[in-house]
Structures are given as structure tokens and as C-alpha cells.
């Protein structure tokens, strides 16, 4: 927990030394790479064979806020799935927190995915028959978190996102913004070091989109590493780093 | 197994039994209507299984109660007198001792026992030979007329019993006359409609008395006992002391007339030596004692000549019951198996549909850190829970069916714990097997494809 305060990276806003900081579980040097890609590629065997991701090098350091933009079909989703350990590369190496993910077994990949990475999807992917609280608790189910701890932790995560009053609501009764905030709470409840977001504002109106992006700023300020995939320039504009993607290649990097 | 942190520094994904159960039940309750329809086949299969076994046991129990009780408590012993060394035609003395009744009654488990034999018509005793050697029973004594002329030969060898002395056109009745000790009469348990049975006093004092069956009494025209009517057997009078309408334990031939064995020995001589004429013992035992009594009977009668008796014990009721059970239940159990197969297919298809419908959920769970094993376990648990639910409902339904049928027929319901208690597990097994393929499919769902559907 004590490492949280020192996790602030150059360029970030001042990180409040709160003890409820995401990413607090992951310790390491201040600017250690969270993601390190070398020659990572993904080919889908045909027919016809498609190279969705050309060999790619990329380094994402602790507390980076990186946006990847590109038109549909540019391979940015493929990259996100590879980074999220939901897919395996055809070539190249992927180090997550310094761990080579290539030779890992399915349980190890699942454990890493569940504990160190939080996912935020465009479509939220909330289970429709479970309350907001139950949806958040689901993220704690697979990681040997004692049952007694799950409810308070899920409640705390919802509270952080301003949803303390909607904990027992079913997703169908929540607004789009509320749903995405429940999804973010679910992504954060395991205190991951890395948040992967796939078009997080794609299904939201501009006011709700702004609220979600404000939330990302707060999380970034608290030391979390964020990687957002989007085709929306305003979303990309909020990130510290901006990488464009076209035809399976990272084409340009804009650092501000 | 210690769940140590693996080389990635995180504990491997894990889904505890309570979480597994909670997820399975949540999955089922998500679509309760579909769950009910899905388990219907299993409910019917397990229900049929329980009902068939229960009803067979119940019905067999009834069959046993109806025809077993008398048979299962009857032991007989037939005398095989030694005829060696006797002149041709001579009748040997019976091997039953004079105190056979009390000897047998002393065996533990015997409730009544005695000796009886069909009375032969001994030419030496009757004045005129009749037919092939049976006494004639008449209502009146023979002797005042021309007995030999009036007597019609009787084909079936029964003595002539008449209401009036022969001579006034009464040809007499061919009736089965049995000599019986008081114990034998009690073992037969005749249901008296009038009078008294043969008792030890009559036996001891060689009384000329007779106990008539209702049919014999009707044929002889005896309707009332208050005037102490007499019947005549081969012309000798016997006072009718009682009339019975049925016997519970038939000695081997439907008795028409029963007379004391001492009287029979006096007037008709020794019992015959052929197996169907020989003296025999009829023993009524307490329930369950027949086999033990049968083993002791011969020695108790004649320790010195136990080989003279052929003892017959009732068949083992269990083998009889098992035979009935196998016959009745084979077909129905096959039907129950068919129902279970249908139930398994139902659960399998529903779970498979659930897997296809919930690919998004599967993808999400994978993203949240579930391994393929946890995903497979979840769907396997779901189908197993469905099967168990069906098994429980089916068992309840089967038990209710057995109870309802038993209540309607006034039977005692018989449910074997050995088959009823594990019956829900049959549903569990069906659910487990049915879930194998769908859960493998669930494990193979590509989280990429699953999450893209959103």
C-alpha cells in the first residue's frame, strides 16, 4: 500500500496519497514498464489469412495514460485483446509487469488477467439479472477473496464512483452513464494496476462521456495506468500519450 | 493442495463450492420456466423409478399377506409305516405315538398340531363290503333290513354316510370321513356355525361323535343340533356335536366328516399304509417358525424312528416374492430408464442453448479472471443442479404415487430406503452426464468473439 504514493509518473497530476488507490497492489520501480511489446504480431489463419496486427513494439510505463486511435479494422481491438491476455499472439513477446506472458498456462493467464488488469467495454457487459453490487462482486469471485470481504469491497468501489444509492438496482434500470460507472467499479474492485478500455464512451451521450473521462483523470491521478482505445478525438485528447493505428501498424506517437 | 502463488505472483483462478453452487442456482433461476420444463424428463424418470420399485414392493407385500400367512405357517408330516414282514393285506400300526399331539405342541413355535387320516372302510369292520373299501355313513343304523342289497357301490371310495338306517331307501352319501385328534382339528381351525369341535374328552373316551362340514350337513339333512341328531357311518351311529362352514388350514382333502381318532381306530382299524391313506400330522406354527418347527418335528414325534416321517415345510416366502418382483418391474424399469434418457437429452440441450446464449457472460467471466476450468465447472454445476432438482422432485412424486395407491387400496405402503433415498442421486448423475458436452463447449468459447457481440 505504501508504494502507492511513490507511483506518480512524470507528467501526471499530483497523486493524493489515499489508501484506496488502484494499482496499489503492484509494486516496482517508479517508471517500470507495465507493458513491454517487442515484435508482437497477430495473424488469423484463413482462409483468407489476415494479419490483424503487424509486428509491433510498444512500451507503456507505470501511470501512463495512453490512447490508441484508428478507424475500425485498424487492429486496435486485436491489440487490446492481446494486451488483455484474452488472445495469444502469433509472434513476438509481451511482458506484463515484467512477466513474459508467452509461455504461461491458461490458469496463469486468467489469474494475471483477473488480478492485474481491469476491463471497461463499450457495451458494459453487465449481467442483466444481477444487481449493480452483484455485478461488481463477480470480479472478486475467482480470486480467493473471502466471501465476507467481497460485499464491503464492492460497496466501496461503487461508492467511489458515486453509485452508493444504486447498489441494488438491476442494470436495466440504470442509465447508460450509471452502467458504465458500475462496469468501471467492477474493473477496479480487484485493485488492478492497468485499466484497458475499449471505446468506453461509445454508447454514452456527451455529458455521461465527460463524466466517465473525468473519472479516468481521477484514476490516473491516483497512479493507475490507463490504456484507452477509441476513435473519438476528444477521448484521445484527454490522454497523456496518443498513438494512432492503421492497417495493423502503430503509425505515429503524439506526446504532449 | 496448497494454492500457492504461481510464478506470475497471483493465485490461480478458483471457484469455491459455495460460489459454484450460487452461480449454478443463479443460472437456473434466471429462467425458472425453462428450468421446470427441462427437468420434466428427469422428474418423470426418477419418479417412475421410485414408483415402480415402491409399488412392486407394496403389491408384493400384499400378495404375501394374503396367501403367505396360512401356507407359511403350515407344516405337514406324512407317515411311511414299515410294511416289511407283515402278511399281505395286513395294515401296520401307525408310527405316530398316542401322545403325538402333546409331543408336537411342546415344540417351540407350534400353535396347534395333531394327527389325522382318511378313514378306510375296513371289510372287517363293516358288515358288508362297500365299493373298494370305504365305510358307509348313514343317518340310521344299518342292520334292520337287507343292508348289502341297499348299499350302492361307491366309486370314489368314500364311506357311506346316511341320515337314516339303511333299509328305508336311503342309499347314503359318499363323504370324506377323516379321523382327527383334537390338535388336528384345532390346526385346521374350522369356523363353527353350530356346536363344539372335537375335544380331548371325546378323544380320550372314544366317543362316537362327529363334526360335520356345512356341505355334508346339508346333504344329510342335518340342520339343528339341539335335538342331538345322529348320523350313521357304515351303520354305526355318531352324535353330531358341531357344524363348520370352512377350515382355515385345509388338511389336504376337503373334510366332510371329522370323528375322533380313537373312535376311528376302534371301528375302522389302523390308517392305511399307502401315501394317500397314511396317517399324517398337521401343524400350525407361529409366523416365521415353520422352517424351524419342520426341522424338529420328526425327532420330536419319534426319536427312535424319525425317518418314518416325510416332513414338508412351506416354500421360502422371500424367493416367492423376488420372483413376483422381477416379473412385474422389469418392463416398467426399462420405461423409467427411457424417461431418464429423455431427461438427460433435455438437460443437455437446454444447457447447450444456455451456453450459446450466454457467450457474452462467458467472455466477461474470462475477462474477470475465470479460467476455462471455472467456466466449464459453472455449466456442469448448473446441469447437475438441474438434474438433482429433477431427482428430488421425481422422488417426491414417486413416493406420493406409492402412498396414494396404497391409501386407495388400503394397502401398507412399502418403500425400501435402499432404493428410495439414493433416487435423487440418479437425477444428479443424469445432470452430470448431460452437462459434460455443453460445459466443454462453454470452456471452448473464445472470449474475443464473446465480448465482440456487445
XYZ file of C-alpha atoms in Angstrom:
710
model
C 0.000 0.000 0.000
C 2.800 2.371 0.860
C 4.154 2.292 -2.666
C 1.062 3.980 -3.963
C 2.249 7.440 -3.163
C 5.504 6.967 -5.000
C 3.838 5.672 -8.146
C 3.258 9.073 -9.615
C 4.904 9.306 -13.012
C 6.264 12.401 -14.721
C 3.566 14.494 -16.261
C 0.843 13.261 -14.010
C -1.219 15.401 -11.763
C -0.363 15.325 -8.080
C -1.404 11.964 -6.713
C -3.282 12.140 -3.448
C -1.834 9.661 -1.008
C -5.133 7.960 -0.460
C -5.000 4.405 0.777
C -7.775 3.431 -1.584
C -5.632 3.872 -4.629
C -5.959 1.500 -7.549
C -2.740 -0.084 -8.584
C -1.573 -0.150 -5.024
C -1.080 -3.915 -5.163
C 1.559 -3.684 -7.825
C 4.948 -2.625 -6.596
C 8.020 -1.893 -8.660
C 10.315 0.866 -9.792
C 8.645 4.167 -10.396
C 8.836 4.119 -14.176
C 8.981 0.368 -14.679
C 7.244 -0.682 -17.871
C 3.813 -2.134 -17.257
C 3.535 -3.249 -20.847
C 6.509 -4.083 -22.996
C 5.882 -5.359 -26.530
C 8.575 -6.479 -28.910
C 7.600 -7.626 -32.362
C 4.156 -8.625 -31.200
C 2.017 -9.758 -34.116
C -1.309 -11.481 -34.659
C -2.245 -13.345 -37.782
C -5.579 -15.062 -38.184
C -5.143 -18.188 -40.267
C -7.502 -18.046 -43.178
C -8.891 -18.561 -45.432
C -8.076 -15.916 -46.252
C -5.295 -15.349 -43.717
C -5.454 -11.879 -42.210
C -2.652 -10.107 -40.415
C -4.590 -8.063 -37.898
C -1.500 -6.797 -36.120
C 1.867 -6.265 -37.784
C 4.943 -6.818 -35.613
C 4.680 -4.052 -33.056
C 6.933 -2.576 -30.362
C 5.401 -0.567 -27.568
C 6.283 0.374 -24.010
C 3.687 1.601 -21.550
C 5.118 2.781 -18.227
C 3.531 2.938 -14.848
C 0.917 5.670 -14.626
C 0.918 6.282 -18.376
C -2.409 7.384 -19.888
C -2.270 6.131 -23.435
C -4.911 6.489 -26.118
C -4.847 4.339 -29.251
C -6.952 5.691 -32.093
C -7.763 4.379 -35.511
C -10.646 3.510 -37.807
C -12.473 0.228 -37.440
C -10.464 -2.661 -38.770
C -7.199 -0.958 -37.992
C -6.289 -3.685 -35.497
C -6.695 -1.683 -32.327
C -9.187 -4.148 -30.832
C -6.825 -7.003 -31.662
C -4.067 -5.167 -29.835
C -6.306 -4.570 -26.826
C -7.281 -8.256 -26.643
C -3.640 -9.275 -26.826
C -2.757 -6.813 -24.087
C -5.672 -8.118 -22.001
C -4.442 -11.706 -22.372
C -7.746 -12.589 -23.992
C -5.890 -13.587 -27.146
C -2.467 -15.068 -27.831
C -0.029 -13.528 -30.308
C 1.276 -15.367 -33.363
C 4.739 -13.889 -32.888
C 6.700 -11.586 -30.626
C 6.945 -11.074 -26.920
C 4.632 -9.443 -24.418
C 5.898 -8.633 -20.925
C 3.241 -7.594 -18.411
C 4.765 -6.172 -15.246
C 7.984 -7.817 -16.404
C 6.423 -11.242 -16.725
C 6.788 -12.919 -20.112
C 3.202 -13.933 -20.895
C 4.122 -16.170 -23.830
C 4.732 -19.474 -22.052
C 2.018 -19.042 -19.428
C -0.676 -21.654 -18.921
C -4.355 -20.795 -19.180
C -4.833 -20.606 -15.371
C -1.814 -18.309 -15.032
C -3.059 -16.045 -17.800
C -6.509 -15.991 -16.215
C -5.001 -15.128 -12.827
C -2.940 -12.273 -14.284
C -5.884 -11.030 -16.290
C -8.198 -11.056 -13.325
C -5.863 -9.522 -10.776
C -3.715 -7.032 -12.669
C -5.950 -5.861 -15.489
C -9.326 -4.157 -15.337
C -11.513 -4.118 -18.437
C -14.020 -1.474 -19.441
C -16.069 -2.301 -22.527
C -18.174 -0.208 -24.827
C -21.172 -2.486 -24.219
C -20.617 -2.555 -20.434
C -21.222 -6.344 -20.315
C -23.164 -6.291 -17.080
C -25.103 -9.455 -16.214
C -28.731 -8.393 -16.657
C -30.188 -10.480 -13.821
C -27.781 -9.288 -11.148
C -27.801 -6.063 -9.198
C -25.061 -3.478 -9.552
C -23.494 -4.763 -6.359
C -23.589 -8.393 -7.524
C -22.063 -7.416 -10.845
C -19.162 -5.764 -9.065
C -18.766 -8.696 -6.674
C -18.490 -11.043 -9.645
C -14.981 -9.709 -10.268
C -13.946 -10.926 -6.811
C -15.404 -14.421 -7.252
C -12.434 -16.045 -8.965
C -9.602 -14.716 -6.839
C -9.967 -16.384 -3.465
C -11.300 -13.250 -1.855
C -13.099 -14.373 1.318
C -16.852 -14.058 0.966
C -17.109 -11.733 3.926
C -14.764 -9.246 2.244
C -16.487 -9.133 -1.112
C -19.524 -7.103 -0.219
C -17.696 -4.269 1.584
C -15.112 -4.082 -1.171
C -17.765 -3.946 -3.898
C -19.724 -1.354 -1.935
C -16.606 0.767 -1.545
C -15.889 0.570 -5.278
C -19.458 1.629 -6.128
C -19.293 4.408 -3.589
C -16.108 5.755 -5.142
C -17.933 6.080 -8.439
C -20.872 7.838 -6.816
C -23.260 4.894 -7.059
C -23.846 4.224 -3.366
C -27.577 4.817 -3.880
C -27.895 2.383 -6.818
C -26.222 -0.708 -5.405
C -29.370 -2.862 -5.537
C -30.533 -1.649 -8.947
C -30.646 -4.040 -11.899
C -28.652 -2.891 -14.942
C -31.859 -2.473 -16.946
C -32.987 0.265 -14.566
C -29.678 2.148 -14.757
C -28.834 4.915 -17.213
C -26.013 4.377 -19.686
C -23.641 6.503 -17.629
C -24.527 4.641 -14.472
C -23.980 1.323 -16.194
C -20.538 2.305 -17.389
C -19.676 3.506 -13.886
C -20.786 0.137 -12.477
C -18.539 -1.515 -15.079
C -15.646 0.724 -14.032
C -16.268 -0.118 -10.384
C -16.162 -3.800 -11.352
C -12.888 -3.242 -13.230
C -11.334 -1.510 -10.212
C -12.561 -3.729 -7.376
C -9.587 -6.088 -7.726
C -7.224 -3.080 -7.482
C -5.522 -3.736 -10.839
C -2.510 -1.722 -11.987
C -3.738 -1.440 -15.570
C -7.115 -0.408 -16.911
C -7.878 -1.422 -20.525
C -10.791 0.475 -22.023
C -12.420 -0.430 -25.340
C -14.453 2.555 -26.629
C -15.565 3.320 -23.065
C -17.740 6.242 -24.144
C -19.024 4.732 -27.386
C -22.532 4.129 -26.063
C -22.781 7.249 -23.909
C -24.135 10.729 -24.545
C -21.661 13.575 -24.276
C -22.484 14.517 -20.690
C -22.072 10.944 -19.457
C -18.973 10.530 -21.623
C -17.466 13.592 -19.986
C -18.238 12.228 -16.535
C -16.521 8.933 -17.361
C -13.483 10.725 -18.747
C -13.334 12.876 -15.619
C -13.320 9.663 -13.632
C -10.399 8.386 -15.732
C -8.479 11.576 -14.925
C -9.009 10.974 -11.214
C -7.878 7.358 -11.521
C -4.832 8.404 -13.491
C -4.032 10.975 -10.877
C -4.195 8.214 -8.261
C -1.491 6.257 -10.046
C -3.396 3.899 -12.313
C -2.072 3.040 -15.760
C -4.751 3.588 -18.394
C -4.925 2.405 -21.964
C -7.931 3.577 -23.943
C -8.931 2.508 -27.422
C -11.178 4.965 -29.195
C -11.963 6.571 -32.494
C -13.190 9.697 -30.720
C -10.587 12.530 -30.817
C -11.976 14.168 -27.669
C -11.384 10.982 -25.727
C -7.897 10.663 -27.151
C -7.270 14.301 -26.315
C -7.641 13.615 -22.608
C -4.802 11.077 -22.626
C -1.182 11.882 -21.924
C 0.084 9.781 -24.844
C -1.651 9.231 -28.135
C -0.815 6.502 -30.631
C -2.537 6.233 -33.992
C -3.114 2.918 -35.675
C -3.786 1.992 -39.278
C -3.775 -1.339 -41.085
C -2.363 -3.200 -38.096
C 0.512 -0.794 -37.528
C 1.163 1.841 -34.917
C 1.836 4.791 -37.144
C 2.594 7.819 -35.047
C 3.011 8.790 -31.451
C 1.991 12.169 -30.163
C 3.302 13.040 -26.745
C 2.102 16.139 -25.091
C -3.424 -28.863 -2.270
C -1.928 -25.556 -1.266
C -2.913 -22.754 -3.541
C 0.411 -21.033 -3.513
C 1.078 -18.064 -5.670
C 2.208 -19.251 -9.056
C 5.148 -17.865 -10.965
C 3.058 -14.934 -12.094
C 2.727 -13.886 -8.472
C -1.027 -14.373 -8.364
C -3.087 -17.248 -7.030
C -4.599 -19.309 -9.832
C -8.255 -18.698 -10.590
C -10.522 -20.553 -8.241
C -14.246 -21.059 -7.814
C -15.143 -22.456 -4.408
C -18.003 -24.905 -3.865
C -20.279 -22.270 -2.367
C -19.630 -19.871 -5.220
C -20.123 -22.691 -7.695
C -23.478 -23.584 -6.154
C -24.540 -19.943 -6.009
C -23.639 -19.430 -9.674
C -25.422 -22.641 -10.696
C -28.610 -21.703 -8.851
C -28.487 -18.148 -10.202
C -28.158 -19.567 -13.702
C -31.169 -21.838 -13.181
C -33.326 -19.176 -11.537
C -32.545 -16.808 -14.382
C -35.068 -18.779 -16.422
C -37.277 -20.670 -13.971
C -39.900 -21.642 -16.532
C -37.344 -23.189 -18.799
C -35.735 -24.968 -15.859
C -39.054 -26.589 -14.937
C -39.628 -27.819 -18.487
C -36.061 -29.020 -18.685
C -36.220 -31.200 -15.594
C -39.585 -32.705 -16.551
C -38.000 -35.734 -18.198
C -35.779 -36.341 -15.205
C -38.710 -35.871 -12.823
C -40.714 -38.468 -14.726
C -37.793 -40.858 -14.991
C -36.799 -40.758 -11.347
C -40.466 -40.646 -10.306
C -41.251 -43.722 -12.381
C -38.216 -45.480 -10.946
C -39.246 -44.805 -7.350
C -42.918 -45.510 -8.010
C -42.285 -48.787 -9.815
C -39.990 -50.124 -7.120
C -42.292 -48.855 -4.369
C -45.468 -50.187 -5.939
C -43.894 -53.544 -6.691
C -42.699 -53.856 -3.116
C -46.078 -52.715 -1.830
C -48.072 -55.053 -4.061
C -45.769 -57.974 -3.328
C -46.206 -57.274 0.347
C -49.952 -57.556 -0.133
C -49.729 -60.783 -2.112
C -47.591 -62.125 0.674
C -50.025 -61.019 3.345
C -52.909 -62.712 1.537
C -51.607 -66.090 0.543
C -48.482 -66.473 2.544
C -49.837 -66.422 6.027
C -51.629 -69.768 6.102
C -49.140 -71.502 3.860
C -46.163 -70.065 5.636
C -47.392 -71.367 8.980
C -48.292 -74.899 7.907
C -46.014 -77.894 8.333
C -47.057 -81.434 7.497
C -45.538 -84.826 8.210
C -46.679 -87.977 6.429
C -46.119 -91.371 7.994
C -44.477 -94.095 5.958
C -45.250 -97.199 8.005
C -42.896 -100.119 7.698
C -44.798 -102.925 5.980
C -41.875 -105.313 5.793
C -42.550 -108.659 7.353
C -46.279 -108.197 7.506
C -48.602 -110.604 5.753
C -50.070 -109.358 2.515
C -53.041 -107.073 3.096
C -52.304 -106.533 6.770
C -52.291 -102.911 7.924
C -49.386 -101.841 10.103
C -49.752 -99.718 13.194
C -49.181 -96.034 12.560
C -45.799 -94.661 13.591
C -47.435 -91.710 15.328
C -47.313 -92.231 19.071
C -50.523 -91.953 21.082
C -49.342 -88.698 22.612
C -48.328 -87.168 19.243
C -50.424 -84.061 19.881
C -48.663 -83.098 23.079
C -45.233 -84.061 21.710
C -45.669 -81.708 18.802
C -47.262 -78.979 20.901
C -44.135 -78.878 23.023
C -42.005 -77.712 20.064
C -41.360 -74.018 20.350
C -43.292 -72.147 17.691
C -46.143 -74.630 17.324
C -49.572 -73.152 17.968
C -51.628 -76.303 17.260
C -50.761 -79.748 15.979
C -52.455 -83.103 15.602
C -52.750 -86.301 13.620
C -55.393 -87.181 11.076
C -56.050 -89.675 8.354
C -58.790 -90.521 5.895
C -60.913 -93.313 7.301
C -60.771 -96.514 5.298
C -63.652 -98.827 5.031
C -62.220 -101.931 6.569
C -64.118 -105.040 5.429
C -63.520 -106.484 8.832
C -65.321 -103.693 10.490
C -68.289 -103.138 8.249
C -70.706 -105.881 7.907
C -70.959 -105.613 4.197
C -68.196 -104.688 1.855
C -68.889 -101.477 0.082
C -67.232 -100.436 -3.110
C -63.477 -100.530 -2.796
C -63.369 -100.429 0.915
C -64.814 -97.285 2.413
C -67.234 -97.140 5.276
C -70.768 -96.047 4.620
C -72.239 -93.231 6.568
C -75.919 -93.275 7.092
C -78.400 -91.400 9.158
C -79.784 -94.583 10.552
C -78.065 -97.725 11.621
C -77.712 -100.482 9.149
C -78.995 -103.795 10.191
C -82.718 -103.855 10.219
C -83.163 -104.614 6.567
C -81.074 -106.013 3.871
C -78.055 -103.861 4.153
C -75.990 -105.400 1.417
C -78.674 -105.013 -1.154
C -79.495 -101.436 -0.467
C -75.920 -100.327 -0.380
C -74.829 -98.899 -3.698
C -71.222 -99.331 -4.548
C -69.424 -96.039 -4.224
C -66.947 -95.322 -6.978
C -64.718 -92.822 -5.282
C -64.090 -94.977 -2.279
C -65.714 -92.835 0.345
C -67.668 -94.305 3.204
C -71.404 -94.124 3.111
C -72.965 -91.689 5.476
C -76.694 -91.792 5.866
C -79.300 -89.949 7.783
C -81.464 -92.954 8.319
C -80.674 -96.574 8.874
C -80.163 -98.290 5.614
C -83.218 -100.154 4.597
C -85.676 -97.400 4.005
C -84.375 -96.368 0.613
C -81.581 -94.141 1.850
C -78.597 -95.033 -0.320
C -76.367 -92.800 1.825
C -73.849 -90.103 0.928
C -70.275 -90.621 -0.190
C -68.395 -88.312 2.114
C -64.783 -87.833 3.117
C -64.565 -89.096 6.658
C -61.429 -88.034 8.456
C -60.140 -89.321 11.752
C -58.623 -86.420 13.635
C -57.112 -85.765 17.015
C -58.290 -82.629 18.851
C -54.975 -80.964 17.983
C -55.502 -81.658 14.289
C -58.973 -80.128 14.482
C -57.548 -77.025 16.126
C -54.796 -76.829 13.494
C -57.466 -76.922 10.771
C -59.225 -74.080 12.638
C -62.741 -74.883 11.450
C -65.177 -71.999 11.684
C -68.084 -73.433 13.626
C -71.563 -72.329 12.775
C -73.052 -74.509 15.487
C -71.948 -76.785 18.323
C -68.446 -77.522 19.542
C -65.301 -79.016 17.966
C -63.894 -82.427 18.842
C -62.221 -82.114 22.228
C -59.744 -84.143 24.283
C -62.500 -85.679 26.356
C -64.185 -87.187 23.322
C -60.804 -88.401 22.134
C -59.869 -89.935 25.449
C -63.210 -91.682 25.911
C -63.571 -92.899 22.321
C -66.873 -91.092 21.889
C -68.995 -91.866 18.837
C -69.305 -88.258 17.805
C -68.874 -86.386 14.531
C -68.164 -82.891 13.338
C -69.849 -82.135 10.014
C -68.972 -79.660 7.318
C -71.841 -77.408 6.316
C -71.991 -79.105 2.925
C -72.148 -82.577 4.463
C -74.770 -81.434 6.954
C -76.901 -80.073 4.111
C -76.607 -83.274 2.134
C -77.537 -85.330 5.168
C -80.350 -83.012 6.123
C -78.927 -82.090 9.496
C -79.950 -78.522 10.252
C -80.188 -78.258 14.037
C -78.117 -79.661 16.836
C -80.420 -79.044 19.789
C -82.081 -82.438 19.291
C -78.654 -84.154 19.256
C -79.061 -85.674 15.789
C -77.103 -88.716 14.814
C -75.582 -89.861 11.552
C -74.547 -93.356 10.736
C -71.228 -94.351 9.285
C -71.354 -97.860 7.957
C -74.423 -98.315 10.026
C -72.925 -97.182 13.349
C -74.344 -94.092 14.987
C -72.417 -90.905 15.714
C -73.829 -87.919 17.533
C -73.298 -84.695 15.614
C -71.582 -82.247 18.008
C -70.794 -79.395 15.619
C -71.074 -77.981 12.124
C -68.416 -75.835 10.468
C -68.646 -73.900 7.234
C -64.953 -73.631 6.378
C -61.494 -74.529 7.599
C -58.613 -72.097 7.505
C -55.958 -74.726 7.114
C -57.170 -77.440 4.791
C -55.507 -80.728 5.732
C -55.171 -81.980 2.149
C -58.699 -83.089 1.363
C -61.848 -81.060 1.986
C -63.139 -82.657 5.186
C -66.765 -83.763 5.160
C -66.992 -85.591 8.476
C -64.494 -85.492 11.317
C -64.509 -88.166 14.000
C -62.171 -88.697 16.967
C -59.108 -90.704 16.011
C -59.580 -93.124 18.901
C -63.091 -93.893 17.725
C -61.806 -94.384 14.204
C -59.123 -96.805 15.386
C -61.770 -98.815 17.259
C -64.179 -99.024 14.418
C -62.075 -98.837 11.264
C -58.683 -100.067 12.316
C -55.265 -98.655 11.589
C -54.698 -95.959 8.989
C -53.785 -97.193 5.552
C -50.187 -97.715 4.533
C -50.265 -96.049 1.107
C -49.115 -92.430 0.963
C -52.588 -91.041 0.318
C -54.158 -93.084 3.108
C -51.411 -92.929 5.700
C -51.736 -91.016 8.945
C -50.236 -87.559 8.893
C -49.585 -84.620 11.140
C -50.958 -81.153 10.517
C -49.002 -78.483 12.379
C -49.936 -74.824 12.657
C -46.955 -72.689 13.592
C -46.453 -69.105 14.557
C -45.417 -66.760 11.763
C -41.830 -67.314 10.795
C -41.419 -70.503 12.851
C -42.361 -73.010 10.152
C -38.855 -73.836 8.971
C -37.536 -74.308 12.497
C -40.519 -76.440 13.519
C -40.163 -78.567 10.393
C -36.575 -79.398 11.288
C -37.530 -80.652 14.767
C -40.828 -82.343 14.017
C -39.768 -85.873 13.093
C -37.419 -86.295 16.022
C -39.939 -84.851 18.454
C -42.538 -87.383 17.259
C -40.357 -90.464 17.245
C -36.795 -90.031 18.460
C -36.297 -93.717 17.698
C -37.810 -93.715 14.201
C -37.662 -90.173 12.881
C -37.015 -91.461 9.354
C -40.604 -92.717 9.210
C -41.934 -89.239 8.508
C -41.775 -87.132 5.409
C -41.881 -83.546 6.680
C -42.941 -80.750 4.331
C -42.196 -77.129 5.153
C -43.758 -74.200 3.271
C -41.735 -72.565 0.490
C -39.474 -69.716 1.476
C -41.666 -66.638 1.109
C -38.724 -64.482 0.027
C -37.930 -66.462 -3.088
C -41.609 -66.322 -3.990
C -41.648 -62.562 -3.515
C -38.494 -61.978 -5.518
C -39.940 -63.930 -8.368
C -43.038 -61.738 -8.463
C -40.932 -58.571 -8.197
C -38.749 -59.472 -11.146
C -41.736 -60.311 -13.297
C -43.663 -57.119 -12.603
C -40.992 -54.480 -12.557
C -38.676 -55.332 -15.431
C -40.726 -53.596 -18.117
C -41.527 -50.558 -16.003
C -37.914 -50.081 -15.003
C -36.996 -50.138 -18.677
C -39.561 -47.373 -19.225
C -38.110 -45.406 -16.324
C -34.682 -45.742 -17.904
C -36.094 -44.414 -21.167
C -37.565 -41.427 -19.301
C -34.172 -40.765 -17.733
C -32.533 -40.862 -21.149
C -35.075 -38.353 -22.433
C -34.423 -36.276 -19.326
C -30.696 -36.323 -19.956
C -31.160 -35.221 -23.553
C -33.454 -32.426 -22.331
C -30.944 -31.132 -19.823
C -28.110 -31.437 -22.309
C -29.917 -29.439 -24.996
C -31.082 -26.743 -22.577
C -27.616 -26.337 -21.121
C -26.153 -26.185 -24.598
C -28.637 -23.475 -25.556
C -27.725 -21.627 -22.356
C -24.049 -21.803 -23.280
C -24.750 -20.388 -26.726
C -26.993 -17.684 -25.313
C -24.539 -16.687 -22.650
C -21.326 -16.457 -24.641
C -21.154 -12.795 -23.658
C -21.320 -13.756 -19.986
C -18.665 -16.410 -20.542
C -16.402 -13.862 -22.208
C -16.940 -11.435 -19.379
C -16.130 -14.063 -16.772
C -12.949 -14.909 -18.628
C -12.048 -11.214 -18.653
C -12.684 -11.084 -14.909
C -10.164 -13.852 -14.371
C -12.056 -17.117 -14.774
C -10.047 -19.933 -16.334
C -11.574 -22.404 -18.778
C -11.932 -24.828 -15.909
C -14.066 -22.445 -13.858
C -16.311 -21.758 -16.840
C -16.749 -25.473 -17.518
C -17.388 -26.132 -13.832
C -20.087 -23.476 -13.735
C -22.138 -25.017 -16.519
C -21.507 -28.541 -15.285
C -22.743 -27.447 -11.858
C -25.783 -25.896 -13.470
C -26.791 -29.058 -15.295
C -26.007 -31.175 -12.244
C -28.141 -28.920 -10.065
C -30.953 -29.200 -12.614
C -30.657 -32.986 -12.554
C -30.605 -33.083 -8.756
C -33.660 -30.849 -8.645
C -35.419 -33.193 -11.052
C -34.305 -36.157 -8.978
C -35.690 -34.645 -5.786
C -38.994 -33.705 -7.401
C -39.221 -37.119 -9.058
C -38.529 -38.945 -5.818
C -41.189 -36.912 -4.038
C -43.622 -37.611 -6.862
C -42.812 -41.329 -6.836
C -43.256 -41.584 -3.070
C -46.554 -39.712 -3.279
C -47.735 -42.065 -6.030
C -46.931 -45.112 -3.939
C -48.646 -43.580 -0.900
C -51.715 -42.611 -2.932
C -52.099 -46.063 -4.488
C -51.546 -47.747 -1.135
C -54.092 -45.478 0.529
C -56.648 -46.074 -2.219
C -56.268 -49.853 -1.955
C -55.970 -49.954 1.830
C -52.513 -51.401 1.482
C -49.444 -50.859 3.555
C -47.011 -48.782 1.526
C -43.604 -50.431 1.314
C -40.701 -48.164 0.317
C -37.220 -49.561 0.595
C -34.775 -46.961 1.921
C -32.059 -48.643 -0.118
C -33.759 -47.615 -3.362
C -35.691 -44.507 -2.308
C -33.032 -42.485 -0.511
C -30.399 -42.610 -3.290
C -33.009 -41.936 -6.001
C -32.315 -38.164 -6.192
C -28.691 -39.045 -6.933
C -29.951 -40.706 -10.098
C -31.046 -37.238 -11.212
C -27.676 -35.851 -10.168
C -25.945 -38.441 -12.309
C -28.204 -37.674 -15.269
C -27.497 -33.946 -14.899
C -23.769 -34.522 -14.587
C -23.595 -36.671 -17.705
C -25.882 -34.344 -19.620
C -23.697 -31.351 -18.753
C -20.423 -32.819 -19.956
C -20.642 -31.783 -23.576
C -22.207 -28.320 -23.020
C -19.617 -27.471 -20.377
C -16.817 -28.452 -22.747
C -18.379 -26.172 -25.325
C -18.530 -23.384 -22.727
C -14.847 -23.850 -21.927
C -14.016 -23.535 -25.611
C -15.891 -20.255 -26.065
C -13.448 -17.689 -27.380
C -13.637 -14.660 -25.076
C -12.761 -12.457 -28.037
C -15.784 -13.456 -30.038
C -17.924 -13.391 -26.924
C -17.065 -9.818 -25.982
C -17.312 -8.567 -29.538
C -21.011 -9.393 -29.664
C -21.740 -6.469 -27.381
